[in-house]
């Protein structure tokens, strides 16, 4: 991990990331398949969260520039789902404690990302970029350490069915910003984990693109659409500003407020200049 280019992220993202990595190292020591099962259960949650919040943006009529991102995130979730099926077929979910921990961690992770994306989509995507880059490192290390035995074991049927048709799948191509891999093989477990690692690389690229304000990204497959995937402002701030704007424009004339309402009137007047400043910087019109 130290040998590759580091993901630039604020401390509020890096601190929980380091804590998570430490917990995984301790909780799944010498149990790589169980660890992968846990990671793949949790890995699907960001895409549920992002799709939910993009829907919320659209429902409030605030922003539709990233509506196409819903399709990309769904394709990512479908890919992670098949990673999960692979780990289940290898017995990663055998122990009750691992299933219990994975399910409850996924619920918590979903709501954490919902709140994070609510206030700052860029920060949420930065966290995803960190996690996906860590997954690439983890699978690469596993491949290097177990290459011989993995090459001697056959691939599970679920893996063959998925990656065997991946090269011709529009949904598989949907989350690829780089050219889709050709001649994907899936005959051995080594091939399986190599494919998983390469998929995670693509997820890292998508997260990095989404974390870039006003990034314009063209998937290499699927529909020929140009995606504007990110914003420098969170919907939490947008909704707050909308509420302040409502109070400003529909709250009536504050100059004639009664003595008991003086503090409230003064507060609205003090917020007036701040609201006008923020409204001018929004990527949409209220």
PDB file of C-alpha atoms in Angstrom:
ATOM      1  CA  UNK A   1       0.000   0.000   0.000  1.00  0.00           C
ATOM      2  CA  UNK A   2       2.833   2.398   0.803  1.00  0.00           C
ATOM      3  CA  UNK A   3       4.470   1.693  -2.572  1.00  0.00           C
ATOM      4  CA  UNK A   4       1.566   3.092  -4.618  1.00  0.00           C
ATOM      5  CA  UNK A   5       0.372   6.669  -5.001  1.00  0.00           C
ATOM      6  CA  UNK A   6      -1.517   7.659  -1.874  1.00  0.00           C
ATOM      7  CA  UNK A   7      -5.128   8.810  -1.980  1.00  0.00           C
ATOM      8  CA  UNK A   8      -5.348  12.395  -0.823  1.00  0.00           C
ATOM      9  CA  UNK A   9      -8.139  12.724   1.720  1.00  0.00           C
ATOM     10  CA  UNK A  10      -8.953  14.880   4.791  1.00  0.00           C
ATOM     11  CA  UNK A  11      -8.210  13.560   8.274  1.00  0.00           C
ATOM     12  CA  UNK A  12     -11.949  13.147   8.996  1.00  0.00           C
ATOM     13  CA  UNK A  13     -11.918  10.419   6.327  1.00  0.00           C
ATOM     14  CA  UNK A  14      -8.476   8.954   6.928  1.00  0.00           C
ATOM     15  CA  UNK A  15      -8.895   8.413  10.668  1.00  0.00           C
ATOM     16  CA  UNK A  16     -11.898   6.024  10.417  1.00  0.00           C
ATOM     17  CA  UNK A  17     -10.179   4.389   7.447  1.00  0.00           C
ATOM     18  CA  UNK A  18      -7.083   3.540   9.508  1.00  0.00           C
ATOM     19  CA  UNK A  19      -9.257   2.337  12.389  1.00  0.00           C
ATOM     20  CA  UNK A  20     -11.201   0.099  10.009  1.00  0.00           C
ATOM     21  CA  UNK A  21      -8.015  -1.382   8.541  1.00  0.00           C
ATOM     22  CA  UNK A  22      -6.687  -2.125  12.023  1.00  0.00           C
ATOM     23  CA  UNK A  23      -9.977  -3.781  13.059  1.00  0.00           C
ATOM     24  CA  UNK A  24      -9.952  -5.961   9.933  1.00  0.00           C
ATOM     25  CA  UNK A  25      -6.345  -7.031  10.531  1.00  0.00           C
ATOM     26  CA  UNK A  26      -7.164  -8.047  14.098  1.00  0.00           C
ATOM     27  CA  UNK A  27     -10.614  -9.552  13.557  1.00  0.00           C
ATOM     28  CA  UNK A  28      -9.746 -11.590  10.477  1.00  0.00           C
ATOM     29  CA  UNK A  29      -6.157 -12.528  11.141  1.00  0.00           C
ATOM     30  CA  UNK A  30      -5.215 -15.574   9.003  1.00  0.00           C
ATOM     31  CA  UNK A  31      -8.814 -15.823   7.736  1.00  0.00           C
ATOM     32  CA  UNK A  32      -8.643 -14.133   4.314  1.00  0.00           C
ATOM     33  CA  UNK A  33     -11.807 -15.614   2.786  1.00  0.00           C
ATOM     34  CA  UNK A  34     -13.920 -14.575   5.778  1.00  0.00           C
ATOM     35  CA  UNK A  35     -12.355 -11.122   5.534  1.00  0.00           C
ATOM     36  CA  UNK A  36     -13.212 -10.919   1.843  1.00  0.00           C
ATOM     37  CA  UNK A  37     -16.782 -11.992   2.591  1.00  0.00           C
ATOM     38  CA  UNK A  38     -17.089  -9.201   5.156  1.00  0.00           C
ATOM     39  CA  UNK A  39     -15.624  -6.643   2.756  1.00  0.00           C
ATOM     40  CA  UNK A  40     -17.911  -7.623  -0.101  1.00  0.00           C
ATOM     41  CA  UNK A  41     -21.042  -7.452   2.068  1.00  0.00           C
ATOM     42  CA  UNK A  42     -20.075  -3.938   3.117  1.00  0.00           C
ATOM     43  CA  UNK A  43     -18.806  -2.971  -0.353  1.00  0.00           C
ATOM     44  CA  UNK A  44     -22.307  -2.891  -1.815  1.00  0.00           C
ATOM     45  CA  UNK A  45     -23.590  -0.287   0.660  1.00  0.00           C
ATOM     46  CA  UNK A  46     -21.952   2.843  -0.801  1.00  0.00           C
ATOM     47  CA  UNK A  47     -23.809   2.381  -4.069  1.00  0.00           C
ATOM     48  CA  UNK A  48     -27.160   1.977  -2.303  1.00  0.00           C
ATOM     49  CA  UNK A  49     -26.386   5.158  -0.364  1.00  0.00           C
ATOM     50  CA  UNK A  50     -25.294   7.175  -3.387  1.00  0.00           C
ATOM     51  CA  UNK A  51     -28.287   6.121  -5.481  1.00  0.00           C
ATOM     52  CA  UNK A  52     -30.627   6.989  -2.584  1.00  0.00           C
ATOM     53  CA  UNK A  53     -29.190  10.491  -2.263  1.00  0.00           C
ATOM     54  CA  UNK A  54     -29.142  11.133  -6.000  1.00  0.00           C
ATOM     55  CA  UNK A  55     -32.838  10.213  -6.020  1.00  0.00           C
ATOM     56  CA  UNK A  56     -33.361  12.676  -3.168  1.00  0.00           C
ATOM     57  CA  UNK A  57     -31.610  15.411  -5.136  1.00  0.00           C
ATOM     58  CA  UNK A  58     -33.903  14.779  -8.076  1.00  0.00           C
ATOM     59  CA  UNK A  59     -37.059  14.489  -5.957  1.00  0.00           C
ATOM     60  CA  UNK A  60     -36.383  17.908  -4.433  1.00  0.00           C
ATOM     61  CA  UNK A  61     -35.761  19.325  -7.885  1.00  0.00           C
ATOM     62  CA  UNK A  62     -32.354  20.604  -6.865  1.00  0.00           C
ATOM     63  CA  UNK A  63     -29.983  18.751  -9.146  1.00  0.00           C
ATOM     64  CA  UNK A  64     -30.128  16.366 -12.079  1.00  0.00           C
ATOM     65  CA  UNK A  65     -26.611  16.641 -13.438  1.00  0.00           C
ATOM     66  CA  UNK A  66     -25.676  13.288 -11.903  1.00  0.00           C
ATOM     67  CA  UNK A  67     -28.812  11.347 -12.754  1.00  0.00           C
ATOM     68  CA  UNK A  68     -26.777   9.183 -15.131  1.00  0.00           C
ATOM     69  CA  UNK A  69     -24.516   8.241 -12.215  1.00  0.00           C
ATOM     70  CA  UNK A  70     -27.353   6.083 -10.853  1.00  0.00           C
ATOM     71  CA  UNK A  71     -26.781   3.655 -13.696  1.00  0.00           C
ATOM     72  CA  UNK A  72     -23.031   3.562 -13.079  1.00  0.00           C
ATOM     73  CA  UNK A  73     -23.529   2.943  -9.363  1.00  0.00           C
ATOM     74  CA  UNK A  74     -26.058   0.201 -10.051  1.00  0.00           C
ATOM     75  CA  UNK A  75     -23.546  -1.513 -12.339  1.00  0.00           C
ATOM     76  CA  UNK A  76     -20.952  -1.230  -9.576  1.00  0.00           C
ATOM     77  CA  UNK A  77     -23.331  -2.768  -7.034  1.00  0.00           C
ATOM     78  CA  UNK A  78     -24.137  -5.640  -9.428  1.00  0.00           C
ATOM     79  CA  UNK A  79     -20.425  -6.289  -9.797  1.00  0.00           C
ATOM     80  CA  UNK A  80     -19.846  -6.260  -6.027  1.00  0.00           C
ATOM     81  CA  UNK A  81     -22.805  -8.599  -5.610  1.00  0.00           C
ATOM     82  CA  UNK A  82     -21.029 -11.201  -7.733  1.00  0.00           C
ATOM     83  CA  UNK A  83     -17.861 -10.715  -5.712  1.00  0.00           C
ATOM     84  CA  UNK A  84     -19.993 -11.561  -2.686  1.00  0.00           C
ATOM     85  CA  UNK A  85     -21.417 -14.654  -4.364  1.00  0.00           C
ATOM     86  CA  UNK A  86     -17.877 -15.821  -5.045  1.00  0.00           C
ATOM     87  CA  UNK A  87     -16.838 -15.425  -1.397  1.00  0.00           C
ATOM     88  CA  UNK A  88     -19.974 -17.244  -0.220  1.00  0.00           C
ATOM     89  CA  UNK A  89     -19.243 -20.123  -2.585  1.00  0.00           C
ATOM     90  CA  UNK A  90     -15.788 -20.379  -1.006  1.00  0.00           C
ATOM     91  CA  UNK A  91     -17.254 -20.624   2.516  1.00  0.00           C
ATOM     92  CA  UNK A  92     -16.547 -17.083   3.659  1.00  0.00           C
ATOM     93  CA  UNK A  93     -19.926 -16.916   5.398  1.00  0.00           C
ATOM     94  CA  UNK A  94     -19.574 -20.207   7.270  1.00  0.00           C
ATOM     95  CA  UNK A  95     -19.270 -18.756  10.761  1.00  0.00           C
ATOM     96  CA  UNK A  96     -22.279 -17.093  12.376  1.00  0.00           C
ATOM     97  CA  UNK A  97     -20.192 -14.336  13.939  1.00  0.00           C
ATOM     98  CA  UNK A  98     -18.881 -13.275  10.527  1.00  0.00           C
ATOM     99  CA  UNK A  99     -22.383 -13.063   9.074  1.00  0.00           C
ATOM    100  CA  UNK A 100     -23.638 -11.160  12.134  1.00  0.00           C
ATOM    101  CA  UNK A 101     -20.749  -8.710  12.015  1.00  0.00           C
ATOM    102  CA  UNK A 102     -20.998  -8.179   8.250  1.00  0.00           C
ATOM    103  CA  UNK A 103     -24.745  -7.519   8.216  1.00  0.00           C
ATOM    104  CA  UNK A 104     -24.688  -5.059  11.114  1.00  0.00           C
ATOM    105  CA  UNK A 105     -21.577  -3.315   9.829  1.00  0.00           C
ATOM    106  CA  UNK A 106     -23.293  -2.915   6.454  1.00  0.00           C
ATOM    107  CA  UNK A 107     -26.330  -1.246   8.059  1.00  0.00           C
ATOM    108  CA  UNK A 108     -24.137   1.174   9.993  1.00  0.00           C
ATOM    109  CA  UNK A 109     -21.923   1.844   6.985  1.00  0.00           C
ATOM    110  CA  UNK A 110     -24.936   2.632   4.811  1.00  0.00           C
ATOM    111  CA  UNK A 111     -26.267   5.309   7.148  1.00  0.00           C
ATOM    112  CA  UNK A 112     -22.822   6.775   7.773  1.00  0.00           C
ATOM    113  CA  UNK A 113     -22.341   7.227   4.034  1.00  0.00           C
ATOM    114  CA  UNK A 114     -25.853   8.628   3.621  1.00  0.00           C
ATOM    115  CA  UNK A 115     -25.069  11.328   6.184  1.00  0.00           C
ATOM    116  CA  UNK A 116     -21.605  11.941   4.768  1.00  0.00           C
ATOM    117  CA  UNK A 117     -22.875  12.211   1.187  1.00  0.00           C
ATOM    118  CA  UNK A 118     -25.791  14.354   2.401  1.00  0.00           C
ATOM    119  CA  UNK A 119     -23.375  17.059   3.489  1.00  0.00           C
ATOM    120  CA  UNK A 120     -20.415  16.427   1.169  1.00  0.00           C
ATOM    121  CA  UNK A 121     -20.573  14.069  -1.825  1.00  0.00           C
ATOM    122  CA  UNK A 122     -16.884  14.663  -2.525  1.00  0.00           C
ATOM    123  CA  UNK A 123     -15.857  13.509   0.948  1.00  0.00           C
ATOM    124  CA  UNK A 124     -18.019  10.389   0.683  1.00  0.00           C
ATOM    125  CA  UNK A 125     -16.443   9.498  -2.641  1.00  0.00           C
ATOM    126  CA  UNK A 126     -12.977  10.095  -1.204  1.00  0.00           C
ATOM    127  CA  UNK A 127     -13.726   7.563   1.519  1.00  0.00           C
ATOM    128  CA  UNK A 128     -14.897   5.087  -1.120  1.00  0.00           C
ATOM    129  CA  UNK A 129     -11.709   5.687  -3.085  1.00  0.00           C
ATOM    130  CA  UNK A 130      -9.646   4.840   0.016  1.00  0.00           C
ATOM    131  CA  UNK A 131     -11.602   1.643   0.655  1.00  0.00           C
ATOM    132  CA  UNK A 132     -11.445   0.493  -2.981  1.00  0.00           C
ATOM    133  CA  UNK A 133      -7.706   1.193  -3.198  1.00  0.00           C
ATOM    134  CA  UNK A 134      -7.229  -0.836  -0.011  1.00  0.00           C
ATOM    135  CA  UNK A 135      -9.229  -3.687  -1.566  1.00  0.00           C
ATOM    136  CA  UNK A 136      -6.929  -3.665  -4.605  1.00  0.00           C
ATOM    137  CA  UNK A 137      -3.899  -3.921  -2.301  1.00  0.00           C
ATOM    138  CA  UNK A 138      -5.488  -6.689  -0.224  1.00  0.00           C
ATOM    139  CA  UNK A 139      -6.394  -8.861  -3.215  1.00  0.00           C
ATOM    140  CA  UNK A 140      -2.989  -8.249  -4.830  1.00  0.00           C
ATOM    141  CA  UNK A 141      -1.217  -9.369  -1.662  1.00  0.00           C
ATOM    142  CA  UNK A 142      -3.440 -12.454  -1.444  1.00  0.00           C
ATOM    143  CA  UNK A 143      -2.687 -13.363  -5.061  1.00  0.00           C
ATOM    144  CA  UNK A 144       1.070 -12.989  -4.580  1.00  0.00           C
ATOM    145  CA  UNK A 145       1.105 -15.051  -1.381  1.00  0.00           C
ATOM    146  CA  UNK A 146      -1.072 -17.904  -2.677  1.00  0.00           C
ATOM    147  CA  UNK A 147      -0.467 -17.986  -6.418  1.00  0.00           C
ATOM    148  CA  UNK A 148       0.495 -21.661  -6.703  1.00  0.00           C
ATOM    149  CA  UNK A 149      -2.391 -23.103  -4.725  1.00  0.00           C
ATOM    150  CA  UNK A 150      -4.937 -20.761  -6.319  1.00  0.00           C
ATOM    151  CA  UNK A 151      -3.825 -21.789  -9.805  1.00  0.00           C
ATOM    152  CA  UNK A 152      -4.371 -25.450  -8.898  1.00  0.00           C
ATOM    153  CA  UNK A 153      -8.025 -24.970  -7.812  1.00  0.00           C
ATOM    154  CA  UNK A 154     -10.973 -24.653 -10.216  1.00  0.00           C
ATOM    155  CA  UNK A 155     -13.173 -21.573 -10.344  1.00  0.00           C
ATOM    156  CA  UNK A 156     -16.685 -21.895  -8.833  1.00  0.00           C
ATOM    157  CA  UNK A 157     -19.602 -22.057 -11.251  1.00  0.00           C
ATOM    158  CA  UNK A 158     -20.963 -18.665 -10.184  1.00  0.00           C
ATOM    159  CA  UNK A 159     -17.649 -17.035 -11.120  1.00  0.00           C
ATOM    160  CA  UNK A 160     -17.498 -18.736 -14.510  1.00  0.00           C
ATOM    161  CA  UNK A 161     -21.037 -17.656 -15.320  1.00  0.00           C
ATOM    162  CA  UNK A 162     -20.343 -14.023 -14.415  1.00  0.00           C
ATOM    163  CA  UNK A 163     -16.845 -13.324 -15.752  1.00  0.00           C
ATOM    164  CA  UNK A 164     -17.261 -15.757 -18.618  1.00  0.00           C
ATOM    165  CA  UNK A 165     -19.820 -13.383 -20.143  1.00  0.00           C
ATOM    166  CA  UNK A 166     -18.457 -10.133 -18.700  1.00  0.00           C
ATOM    167  CA  UNK A 167     -16.615  -9.003 -21.832  1.00  0.00           C
ATOM    168  CA  UNK A 168     -19.921  -8.877 -23.740  1.00  0.00           C
ATOM    169  CA  UNK A 169     -21.977  -7.414 -20.910  1.00  0.00           C
ATOM    170  CA  UNK A 170     -23.162  -3.822 -21.213  1.00  0.00           C
ATOM    171  CA  UNK A 171     -23.693  -3.678 -17.463  1.00  0.00           C
ATOM    172  CA  UNK A 172     -20.126  -4.830 -16.821  1.00  0.00           C
ATOM    173  CA  UNK A 173     -18.780  -2.177 -19.176  1.00  0.00           C
ATOM    174  CA  UNK A 174     -20.891   0.512 -17.525  1.00  0.00           C
ATOM    175  CA  UNK A 175     -18.538   1.098 -14.582  1.00  0.00           C
ATOM    176  CA  UNK A 176     -15.352   0.965 -16.652  1.00  0.00           C
ATOM    177  CA  UNK A 177     -13.636   4.278 -17.305  1.00  0.00           C
ATOM    178  CA  UNK A 178     -10.700   2.424 -18.818  1.00  0.00           C
ATOM    179  CA  UNK A 179     -11.066   0.103 -21.832  1.00  0.00           C
ATOM    180  CA  UNK A 180     -12.961  -3.041 -20.873  1.00  0.00           C
ATOM    181  CA  UNK A 181     -10.680  -6.031 -20.424  1.00  0.00           C
ATOM    182  CA  UNK A 182     -10.760  -8.443 -23.358  1.00  0.00           C
ATOM    183  CA  UNK A 183     -10.457 -12.227 -23.235  1.00  0.00           C
ATOM    184  CA  UNK A 184     -11.315 -12.433 -19.528  1.00  0.00           C
ATOM    185  CA  UNK A 185     -10.507 -15.903 -18.273  1.00  0.00           C
ATOM    186  CA  UNK A 186     -12.048 -17.610 -15.289  1.00  0.00           C
ATOM    187  CA  UNK A 187     -10.824 -21.178 -15.085  1.00  0.00           C
ATOM    188  CA  UNK A 188      -9.009 -21.188 -11.740  1.00  0.00           C
ATOM    189  CA  UNK A 189      -9.350 -19.465  -8.400  1.00  0.00           C
ATOM    190  CA  UNK A 190      -6.331 -17.389  -9.331  1.00  0.00           C
ATOM    191  CA  UNK A 191      -8.300 -16.060 -12.304  1.00  0.00           C
ATOM    192  CA  UNK A 192     -11.245 -15.311 -10.008  1.00  0.00           C
ATOM    193  CA  UNK A 193      -9.272 -13.235  -7.553  1.00  0.00           C
ATOM    194  CA  UNK A 194      -7.382 -11.544 -10.357  1.00  0.00           C
ATOM    195  CA  UNK A 195     -10.711 -10.514 -11.875  1.00  0.00           C
ATOM    196  CA  UNK A 196     -11.971  -9.269  -8.517  1.00  0.00           C
ATOM    197  CA  UNK A 197      -8.817  -7.207  -8.055  1.00  0.00           C
ATOM    198  CA  UNK A 198      -9.117  -5.698 -11.522  1.00  0.00           C
ATOM    199  CA  UNK A 199     -12.779  -4.855 -10.891  1.00  0.00           C
ATOM    200  CA  UNK A 200     -11.782  -3.071  -7.690  1.00  0.00           C
ATOM    201  CA  UNK A 201      -9.279  -1.018  -9.672  1.00  0.00           C
ATOM    202  CA  UNK A 202     -12.139   0.219 -11.826  1.00  0.00           C
ATOM    203  CA  UNK A 203     -14.209   1.059  -8.753  1.00  0.00           C
ATOM    204  CA  UNK A 204     -11.264   3.092  -7.487  1.00  0.00           C
ATOM    205  CA  UNK A 205     -11.147   5.032 -10.750  1.00  0.00           C
ATOM    206  CA  UNK A 206     -14.881   5.754 -10.614  1.00  0.00           C
ATOM    207  CA  UNK A 207     -14.675   6.938  -6.997  1.00  0.00           C
ATOM    208  CA  UNK A 208     -11.750   9.212  -7.862  1.00  0.00           C
ATOM    209  CA  UNK A 209     -13.684  10.674 -10.785  1.00  0.00           C
ATOM    210  CA  UNK A 210     -16.789  11.196  -8.677  1.00  0.00           C
ATOM    211  CA  UNK A 211     -14.736  12.979  -6.020  1.00  0.00           C
ATOM    212  CA  UNK A 212     -13.590  15.543  -8.574  1.00  0.00           C
ATOM    213  CA  UNK A 213     -15.956  18.556  -8.719  1.00  0.00           C
ATOM    214  CA  UNK A 214     -17.580  18.963 -12.123  1.00  0.00           C
ATOM    215  CA  UNK A 215     -15.735  15.911 -13.465  1.00  0.00           C
ATOM    216  CA  UNK A 216     -16.957  14.762 -16.835  1.00  0.00           C
ATOM    217  CA  UNK A 217     -16.626  11.038 -17.270  1.00  0.00           C
ATOM    218  CA  UNK A 218     -17.479   8.919 -20.298  1.00  0.00           C
ATOM    219  CA  UNK A 219     -17.853   5.178 -19.577  1.00  0.00           C
ATOM    220  CA  UNK A 220     -16.200   2.962 -22.148  1.00  0.00           C
ATOM    221  CA  UNK A 221     -19.306   0.809 -22.491  1.00  0.00           C
ATOM    222  CA  UNK A 222     -23.035   0.963 -22.212  1.00  0.00           C
ATOM    223  CA  UNK A 223     -24.964   4.002 -23.386  1.00  0.00           C
ATOM    224  CA  UNK A 224     -22.895   6.801 -24.857  1.00  0.00           C
ATOM    225  CA  UNK A 225     -23.588   9.396 -22.196  1.00  0.00           C
ATOM    226  CA  UNK A 226     -21.369  11.960 -20.592  1.00  0.00           C
ATOM    227  CA  UNK A 227     -21.621  12.001 -16.818  1.00  0.00           C
ATOM    228  CA  UNK A 228     -21.135  14.954 -14.548  1.00  0.00           C
ATOM    229  CA  UNK A 229     -20.602  12.963 -11.410  1.00  0.00           C
ATOM    230  CA  UNK A 230     -19.890  15.292  -8.550  1.00  0.00           C
ATOM    231  CA  UNK A 231     -20.611  18.560  -6.863  1.00  0.00           C
ATOM    232  CA  UNK A 232     -18.641  20.772  -4.538  1.00  0.00           C
ATOM    233  CA  UNK A 233     -21.688  21.300  -2.332  1.00  0.00           C
ATOM    234  CA  UNK A 234     -23.663  18.803  -0.292  1.00  0.00           C
ATOM    235  CA  UNK A 235     -27.406  18.509  -0.335  1.00  0.00           C
ATOM    236  CA  UNK A 236     -27.476  19.176   3.409  1.00  0.00           C
ATOM    237  CA  UNK A 237     -26.148  22.659   2.776  1.00  0.00           C
ATOM    238  CA  UNK A 238     -28.466  23.035  -0.198  1.00  0.00           C
ATOM    239  CA  UNK A 239     -31.542  22.156   1.853  1.00  0.00           C
ATOM    240  CA  UNK A 240     -30.414  24.479   4.638  1.00  0.00           C
ATOM    241  CA  UNK A 241     -29.998  27.306   2.173  1.00  0.00           C
ATOM    242  CA  UNK A 242     -33.394  26.538   0.669  1.00  0.00           C
ATOM    243  CA  UNK A 243     -34.975  26.769   4.127  1.00  0.00           C
ATOM    244  CA  UNK A 244     -33.223  30.069   4.814  1.00  0.00           C
ATOM    245  CA  UNK A 245     -34.287  31.358   1.415  1.00  0.00           C
ATOM    246  CA  UNK A 246     -37.889  30.403   2.165  1.00  0.00           C
ATOM    247  CA  UNK A 247     -37.704  32.288   5.439  1.00  0.00           C
ATOM    248  CA  UNK A 248     -36.157  35.246   3.677  1.00  0.00           C
ATOM    249  CA  UNK A 249     -38.568  35.555   0.771  1.00  0.00           C
ATOM    250  CA  UNK A 250     -41.776  34.376   2.397  1.00  0.00           C
ATOM    251  CA  UNK A 251     -41.255  35.382   5.998  1.00  0.00           C
ATOM    252  CA  UNK A 252     -42.685  38.820   5.458  1.00  0.00           C
ATOM    253  CA  UNK A 253     -41.262  42.209   6.279  1.00  0.00           C
ATOM    254  CA  UNK A 254     -39.049  41.933   9.329  1.00  0.00           C
ATOM    255  CA  UNK A 255     -38.694  45.688   9.795  1.00  0.00           C
ATOM    256  CA  UNK A 256     -42.056  45.904  11.509  1.00  0.00           C
ATOM    257  CA  UNK A 257     -41.499  42.999  13.866  1.00  0.00           C
ATOM    258  CA  UNK A 258     -42.756  43.344  17.379  1.00  0.00           C
ATOM    259  CA  UNK A 259     -40.309  43.934  20.200  1.00  0.00           C
ATOM    260  CA  UNK A 260     -40.518  40.299  21.219  1.00  0.00           C
ATOM    261  CA  UNK A 261     -39.515  39.241  17.697  1.00  0.00           C
ATOM    262  CA  UNK A 262     -36.547  41.575  17.427  1.00  0.00           C
ATOM    263  CA  UNK A 263     -33.951  38.831  17.963  1.00  0.00           C
ATOM    264  CA  UNK A 264     -35.526  36.661  15.267  1.00  0.00           C
ATOM    265  CA  UNK A 265     -35.721  39.588  12.859  1.00  0.00           C
ATOM    266  CA  UNK A 266     -32.106  40.487  13.527  1.00  0.00           C
ATOM    267  CA  UNK A 267     -31.102  36.870  12.896  1.00  0.00           C
ATOM    268  CA  UNK A 268     -32.819  36.846   9.525  1.00  0.00           C
ATOM    269  CA  UNK A 269     -31.174  40.110   8.555  1.00  0.00           C
ATOM    270  CA  UNK A 270     -27.768  38.808   9.635  1.00  0.00           C
ATOM    271  CA  UNK A 271     -28.285  35.677   7.551  1.00  0.00           C
ATOM    272  CA  UNK A 272     -29.430  37.692   4.542  1.00  0.00           C
ATOM    273  CA  UNK A 273     -25.954  38.471   3.232  1.00  0.00           C
ATOM    274  CA  UNK A 274     -24.747  34.911   3.907  1.00  0.00           C
ATOM    275  CA  UNK A 275     -27.715  33.423   2.049  1.00  0.00           C
ATOM    276  CA  UNK A 276     -27.179  35.690  -0.935  1.00  0.00           C
ATOM    277  CA  UNK A 277     -23.491  34.752  -1.055  1.00  0.00           C
ATOM    278  CA  UNK A 278     -24.202  31.008  -0.926  1.00  0.00           C
ATOM    279  CA  UNK A 279     -27.011  31.243  -3.460  1.00  0.00           C
ATOM    280  CA  UNK A 280     -24.627  32.768  -5.958  1.00  0.00           C
ATOM    281  CA  UNK A 281     -22.242  29.789  -5.601  1.00  0.00           C
ATOM    282  CA  UNK A 282     -24.806  26.987  -5.907  1.00  0.00           C
ATOM    283  CA  UNK A 283     -24.553  24.724  -8.984  1.00  0.00           C
ATOM    284  CA  UNK A 284     -28.309  25.060  -9.479  1.00  0.00           C
ATOM    285  CA  UNK A 285     -30.966  27.769  -9.278  1.00  0.00           C
ATOM    286  CA  UNK A 286     -33.395  27.889  -6.383  1.00  0.00           C
TER     287      UNK A 286
END
